[in-house]
XYZ file of C-alpha atoms in Angstrom:
399
model
C -0.387 0.317 -0.342
C 1.419 4.054 -0.588
C 2.379 5.539 2.376
C -0.209 8.145 1.419
C -2.994 6.707 1.253
C -4.040 5.806 5.365
C -3.064 9.988 4.985
C -5.741 10.584 2.224
C -7.813 8.411 3.817
C -7.783 9.785 7.367
C -8.427 13.274 5.226
C -10.776 12.163 3.231
C -13.261 11.025 7.013
C -11.960 14.683 8.598
C -13.231 16.819 5.397
C -16.703 14.706 5.181
C -17.386 15.069 9.143
C -16.425 18.783 8.547
C -18.638 18.675 5.228
C -21.247 16.987 6.685
C -21.354 19.409 10.025
C -20.891 22.994 8.170
C -22.088 21.595 4.684
C -23.367 23.209 2.237
C -19.620 24.815 1.727
C -17.605 25.212 -1.229
C -13.257 24.056 -1.686
C -12.176 27.462 -0.887
C -13.986 27.277 2.247
C -12.155 24.008 2.445
C -9.006 24.955 1.433
C -9.310 27.569 4.879
C -10.080 24.930 6.717
C -7.746 22.197 6.294
C -3.361 22.480 5.282
C -3.864 20.148 1.874
C -3.168 21.270 -1.829
C -6.324 22.500 -4.172
C -5.190 19.386 -6.245
C -5.225 17.167 -3.289
C -8.643 18.192 -1.913
C -10.219 18.080 -5.510
C -9.479 14.827 -5.033
C -10.580 14.116 -2.385
C -13.977 15.846 -3.005
C -14.424 13.955 -6.971
C -13.791 10.556 -5.140
C -16.417 11.371 -2.646
C -18.680 12.320 -5.224
C -18.203 9.207 -7.252
C -18.832 7.202 -4.123
C -22.025 8.442 -3.133
C -20.904 10.358 -0.056
C -21.350 13.507 -0.881
C -23.044 16.045 -3.701
C -22.678 19.297 -5.320
C -25.223 20.917 -3.882
C -25.877 24.278 -5.343
C -24.122 26.674 -6.486
C -22.546 29.552 -3.856
C -22.107 33.295 -4.116
C -19.919 34.576 -6.719
C -17.094 37.002 -5.531
C -16.364 37.995 -8.620
C -15.775 35.273 -11.005
C -17.794 32.470 -11.109
C -20.268 30.764 -8.369
C -18.273 28.763 -6.342
C -20.338 24.930 -6.100
C -21.412 23.511 -2.260
C -20.774 20.647 -1.361
C -23.178 18.325 1.263
C -23.091 14.857 2.486
C -25.278 12.717 0.532
C -28.711 11.942 2.644
C -29.715 9.016 1.371
C -26.128 7.414 1.491
C -26.916 5.037 3.979
C -29.274 5.144 6.780
C -28.978 5.122 11.116
C -31.226 4.239 13.628
C -31.375 6.129 17.482
C -33.092 4.533 20.195
C -33.761 5.581 23.290
C -34.972 3.504 26.342
C -35.939 5.040 29.384
C -37.979 4.202 32.771
C -41.718 5.721 31.410
C -40.683 6.140 27.580
C -38.751 4.651 24.953
C -38.367 6.245 21.496
C -37.171 4.387 18.093
C -36.008 7.127 14.549
C -34.798 6.224 11.830
C -32.610 9.099 10.333
C -30.727 9.599 7.243
C -26.859 11.107 7.161
C -27.660 14.461 7.666
C -29.923 13.519 10.351
C -33.201 14.282 9.118
C -35.827 12.504 10.909
C -37.460 9.110 8.235
C -40.370 8.127 11.182
C -40.041 8.665 15.322
C -42.334 6.449 17.210
C -43.123 6.520 20.981
C -44.052 3.963 23.631
C -44.644 3.987 27.096
C -42.145 1.616 29.295
C -44.647 -0.764 31.499
C -44.268 -4.086 33.596
C -44.700 -5.826 30.314
C -41.869 -4.561 28.653
C -38.465 -6.868 29.785
C -35.245 -6.989 28.257
C -36.295 -9.693 25.966
C -39.477 -8.091 25.122
C -37.947 -5.026 24.410
C -35.159 -5.746 21.611
C -38.065 -8.183 19.715
C -40.152 -4.951 19.879
C -37.589 -2.511 18.864
C -36.046 -4.965 16.521
C -39.074 -5.345 14.834
C -40.326 -1.890 13.835
C -37.194 -1.119 12.665
C -37.988 -3.940 9.997
C -41.198 -2.488 10.109
C -39.295 1.244 9.695
C -37.410 -0.176 6.830
C -41.333 -1.864 4.529
C -41.788 1.746 5.387
C -39.393 3.553 3.474
C -37.963 0.301 0.772
C -35.213 -0.237 2.242
C -32.633 -3.086 2.316
C -31.121 -4.260 5.793
C -27.515 -3.291 4.049
C -28.939 0.282 3.469
C -28.149 0.656 7.604
C -25.189 1.947 8.185
C -25.682 0.842 12.397
C -27.683 1.720 15.224
C -26.693 4.405 18.142
C -28.623 2.912 21.382
C -28.915 5.810 24.646
C -30.006 4.338 27.762
C -30.586 5.700 31.287
C -27.207 4.835 33.550
C -25.052 3.760 34.815
C -23.934 2.224 31.208
C -20.294 0.384 30.717
C -20.143 1.650 27.377
C -16.657 0.323 26.084
C -18.635 -2.780 26.301
C -22.597 -1.890 25.332
C -23.935 -2.973 28.818
C -26.403 -1.977 30.111
C -25.453 -2.165 34.333
C -28.203 -0.982 37.471
C -30.492 1.418 36.665
C -33.121 2.536 39.166
C -37.029 2.173 39.379
C -37.426 0.979 35.835
C -41.286 -0.818 35.745
C -40.231 -4.057 34.166
C -38.070 -6.667 35.882
C -35.186 -7.357 34.508
C -32.967 -4.673 33.393
C -29.542 -5.173 35.019
C -26.772 -5.737 33.767
C -27.810 -5.976 30.349
C -25.127 -6.580 27.259
C -27.717 -4.325 25.118
C -25.532 -3.746 22.177
C -25.196 -7.646 21.962
C -28.479 -8.526 21.949
C -29.418 -5.610 19.244
C -26.923 -6.690 16.666
C -27.757 -10.296 17.208
C -31.247 -9.131 16.510
C -30.829 -6.744 13.823
C -27.262 -7.919 12.279
C -25.819 -4.485 12.651
C -23.178 -2.534 14.660
C -24.915 -0.868 17.490
C -23.410 1.811 19.895
C -24.227 2.360 23.453
C -24.587 5.588 25.020
C -25.691 7.646 28.308
C -29.079 8.631 27.208
C -28.577 12.160 28.563
C -24.727 12.832 27.024
C -26.558 11.472 24.056
C -29.597 14.643 24.374
C -26.504 17.132 24.806
C -24.546 16.073 21.665
C -28.480 16.138 19.507
C -28.877 19.269 21.148
C -25.726 20.785 20.533
C -25.212 19.525 16.914
C -28.875 21.325 16.311
C -27.100 24.478 17.650
C -23.807 24.363 15.817
C -24.224 27.364 14.161
C -23.907 29.165 17.194
C -20.240 27.460 17.823
C -21.271 26.091 21.576
C -17.861 25.123 23.295
C -19.115 25.131 26.634
C -22.125 23.816 28.033
C -24.287 21.276 30.546
C -27.797 19.862 29.983
C -30.168 18.557 32.787
C -32.959 15.940 32.735
C -35.026 16.871 35.414
C -37.959 13.598 35.685
C -38.284 10.168 37.142
C -34.746 11.176 38.406
C -31.887 14.271 38.089
C -29.575 13.554 35.251
C -26.976 15.824 33.770
C -23.883 15.517 30.826
C -21.404 18.052 30.125
C -19.706 19.502 27.304
C -16.024 21.283 27.534
C -14.516 22.436 24.571
C -16.623 21.090 22.199
C -16.170 17.604 23.750
C -18.878 15.479 26.178
C -16.962 14.850 29.326
C -17.085 11.063 30.484
C -15.914 9.916 33.870
C -14.205 7.388 34.761
C -17.940 5.088 35.512
C -20.167 6.525 33.346
C -22.806 7.824 36.664
C -25.158 10.509 34.669
C -27.377 10.380 37.842
C -24.993 11.522 40.507
C -26.630 15.115 40.251
C -28.834 14.115 42.302
C -27.534 12.476 44.847
C -25.935 17.472 45.190
C -26.913 17.640 49.129
C -29.237 20.467 48.747
C -29.732 20.328 52.637
C -28.124 18.649 54.925
C -30.438 17.481 57.600
C -33.239 16.390 54.808
C -35.121 13.962 54.077
C -33.989 10.843 51.023
C -35.669 9.486 48.244
C -35.689 5.751 49.104
C -33.460 2.964 50.444
C -30.585 4.499 48.739
C -28.748 7.795 48.160
C -28.092 10.884 50.609
C -29.928 11.993 52.474
C -30.606 16.094 51.692
C -30.233 15.131 48.035
C -32.193 17.007 45.218
C -33.665 14.491 43.805
C -36.107 14.660 46.848
C -36.899 17.278 45.781
C -37.544 17.698 42.662
C -37.789 14.548 40.968
C -41.050 13.424 39.934
C -40.864 11.287 42.842
C -41.020 13.074 44.822
C -43.647 15.424 43.807
C -45.685 12.696 44.080
C -43.953 11.310 47.903
C -44.732 15.407 48.973
C -48.372 15.167 47.923
C -49.267 12.356 49.514
C -47.851 13.320 52.869
C -50.047 16.486 51.978
C -52.703 14.796 51.571
C -52.227 12.667 54.697
C -52.121 15.427 56.521
C -55.279 17.222 55.691
C -54.321 20.007 53.514
C -56.790 21.283 50.783
C -57.187 20.033 47.644
C -58.444 21.035 44.795
C -61.144 19.132 42.661
C -58.648 16.878 41.177
C -56.869 15.487 44.179
C -59.836 15.261 46.490
C -61.238 13.331 44.919
C -58.517 10.711 45.181
C -57.402 8.650 48.514
C -53.366 10.020 49.307
C -51.776 6.815 48.580
C -53.722 7.231 44.787
C -52.513 10.270 43.804
C -49.878 9.906 40.203
C -47.720 12.912 39.258
C -50.680 12.567 35.869
C -52.576 13.140 38.203
C -50.938 16.177 40.015
C -50.074 17.759 35.770
C -54.231 17.610 35.755
C -54.257 19.131 38.873
C -51.360 21.472 38.168
C -53.561 22.246 34.110
C -56.948 23.368 36.615
C -54.328 25.835 38.278
C -55.449 23.855 41.755
C -53.034 26.620 44.406
C -51.824 23.796 45.548
C -50.721 22.086 42.490
C -49.058 25.598 42.078
C -47.480 25.172 45.235
C -45.724 21.756 45.582
C -44.345 22.197 41.570
C -42.957 25.265 42.813
C -40.963 24.258 45.720
C -39.622 21.778 43.130
C -38.342 24.166 41.257
C -36.942 26.480 43.373
C -34.422 23.413 44.559
C -33.955 22.828 41.092
C -32.644 25.951 40.491
C -30.190 25.891 43.670
C -29.024 22.397 41.881
C -28.254 24.725 38.763
C -26.956 27.234 40.637
C -24.755 25.039 42.339
C -23.249 23.692 38.437
C -23.282 26.385 36.742
C -20.809 28.284 39.366
C -18.739 25.074 39.135
C -18.791 24.544 35.406
C -19.180 28.121 34.130
C -20.705 26.514 30.901
C -22.470 28.982 28.025
C -25.534 27.502 27.938
C -27.637 25.138 30.598
C -30.187 23.496 28.424
C -33.217 22.421 30.646
C -35.193 19.267 29.539
C -37.094 16.105 31.094
C -41.191 16.395 31.964
C -40.754 18.824 34.984
C -39.079 21.179 32.722
C -40.988 20.929 29.526
C -44.263 20.662 30.169
C -45.540 23.855 32.146
C -43.537 27.033 31.868
C -43.605 27.341 35.608
C -41.437 25.201 36.477
C -38.440 26.249 33.995
C -39.455 29.791 34.508
C -38.654 29.028 38.434
C -35.297 27.446 38.290
C -34.135 29.543 35.977
C -34.688 33.030 38.371
C -33.665 31.312 41.028
C -30.590 29.410 38.864
C -29.350 33.116 37.896
C -29.711 34.898 41.348
C -27.432 32.573 42.427
C -25.120 32.407 40.217
C -21.888 33.768 41.248
C -21.425 36.179 38.531
C -24.393 37.224 37.597
C -25.308 38.865 36.223
C -22.059 39.501 34.758
C -21.505 36.193 33.095
C -24.396 34.474 32.530
C -25.484 31.504 30.869
C -27.960 31.202 28.468
C -31.186 28.730 29.565
C -32.831 27.200 26.603
C -34.813 24.146 26.781
C -32.847 22.777 23.454
C -34.540 22.592 20.004
C -35.143 18.758 19.744
C -36.166 18.285 23.054
C -37.791 14.723 23.229
C -36.356 13.724 20.070
C -32.262 14.686 21.433
C -31.274 11.297 22.827
C -32.276 9.547 19.318
C -29.839 12.260 17.022
C -27.201 11.839 19.353
C -27.683 8.330 18.933
C -27.597 8.550 15.348
C -24.658 10.695 15.655
C -22.399 8.809 17.048
C -22.527 6.029 14.635
C -22.495 8.618 12.066
C -19.414 9.735 13.961
C -17.898 6.335 14.272
C -18.395 6.039 10.516
C -15.590 4.671 8.745
C -14.655 6.140 5.400
């Protein structure tokens, strides 16, 4: 093999990734981004065009001569599946190489959704997606999986997550199981990391390098991006933020975890427990909740009460959001992100939670208002995880 070939192949991968992130883009812009001769770049662009990897999409604005050709990746070169595995619901998406979603579906995770049933269910719908779009299995580049942690990304194993409604979600070689069921290479990532990858890609025109993502739902999960890269710890424990102590003599959510931990005040389970406790103590409840016995109050009932403008429901959501805002301020003071992206049911269902939490976070950020991060609900929202998972597959693609 010519010694230059591996170098050219490496450059080809870099150029393809650059076009994917920044296209449509001209040859002149690519020359500015890479230390390549014009002839070498021309050769690589011609190769990638003939192989169907990229296409001459359009003509750019002339700077005096002929209008330049703008290149972008070929969306239909291959396709990718993104899969989110969460406690309340899971999501499956089929994407083209430009991260355009072709089909997306969601389903509830109930007591019947054991790992075995989950793999069978999801892989069956993957085959249905192929039929819907008249695709062959060989056109699938791979699948990315984003799961509730902790996970072992390198071995593709979901370790011992809490609060799954179905039994058996412990030490599951999820990548191996899907590879056997589908024949496609599978890549595993923490779901919240995948969400941040997806949202950062959707906001790539802003050039964000330092970001914090926090998901507030059944539990609290967080991800950090520094210098444009996800920060992975020695252990993928995305839920560690929930164990941040916000009240030294406080309660804890269950039989494990820290006393006074943030998740004991700012999570779906914390809201349910507070509502049940207050109801048993004789608090006046609105019509939605007063018809229920205290032990039967569920999060869905609290949402209905909030929609009905029940003062009690508003009070406990607002109080939870205050604690959540304190936790955000602690993280901001530590990591100094440019942007804080908030996701999850608590944040997205009603503006009250987001508005209260961000107000409290700003007030308790040490450098406020001189050095204040942008707060956002993101662009992709509930599709962030599956998009980030698909991006992981695309970025691992070897030309």
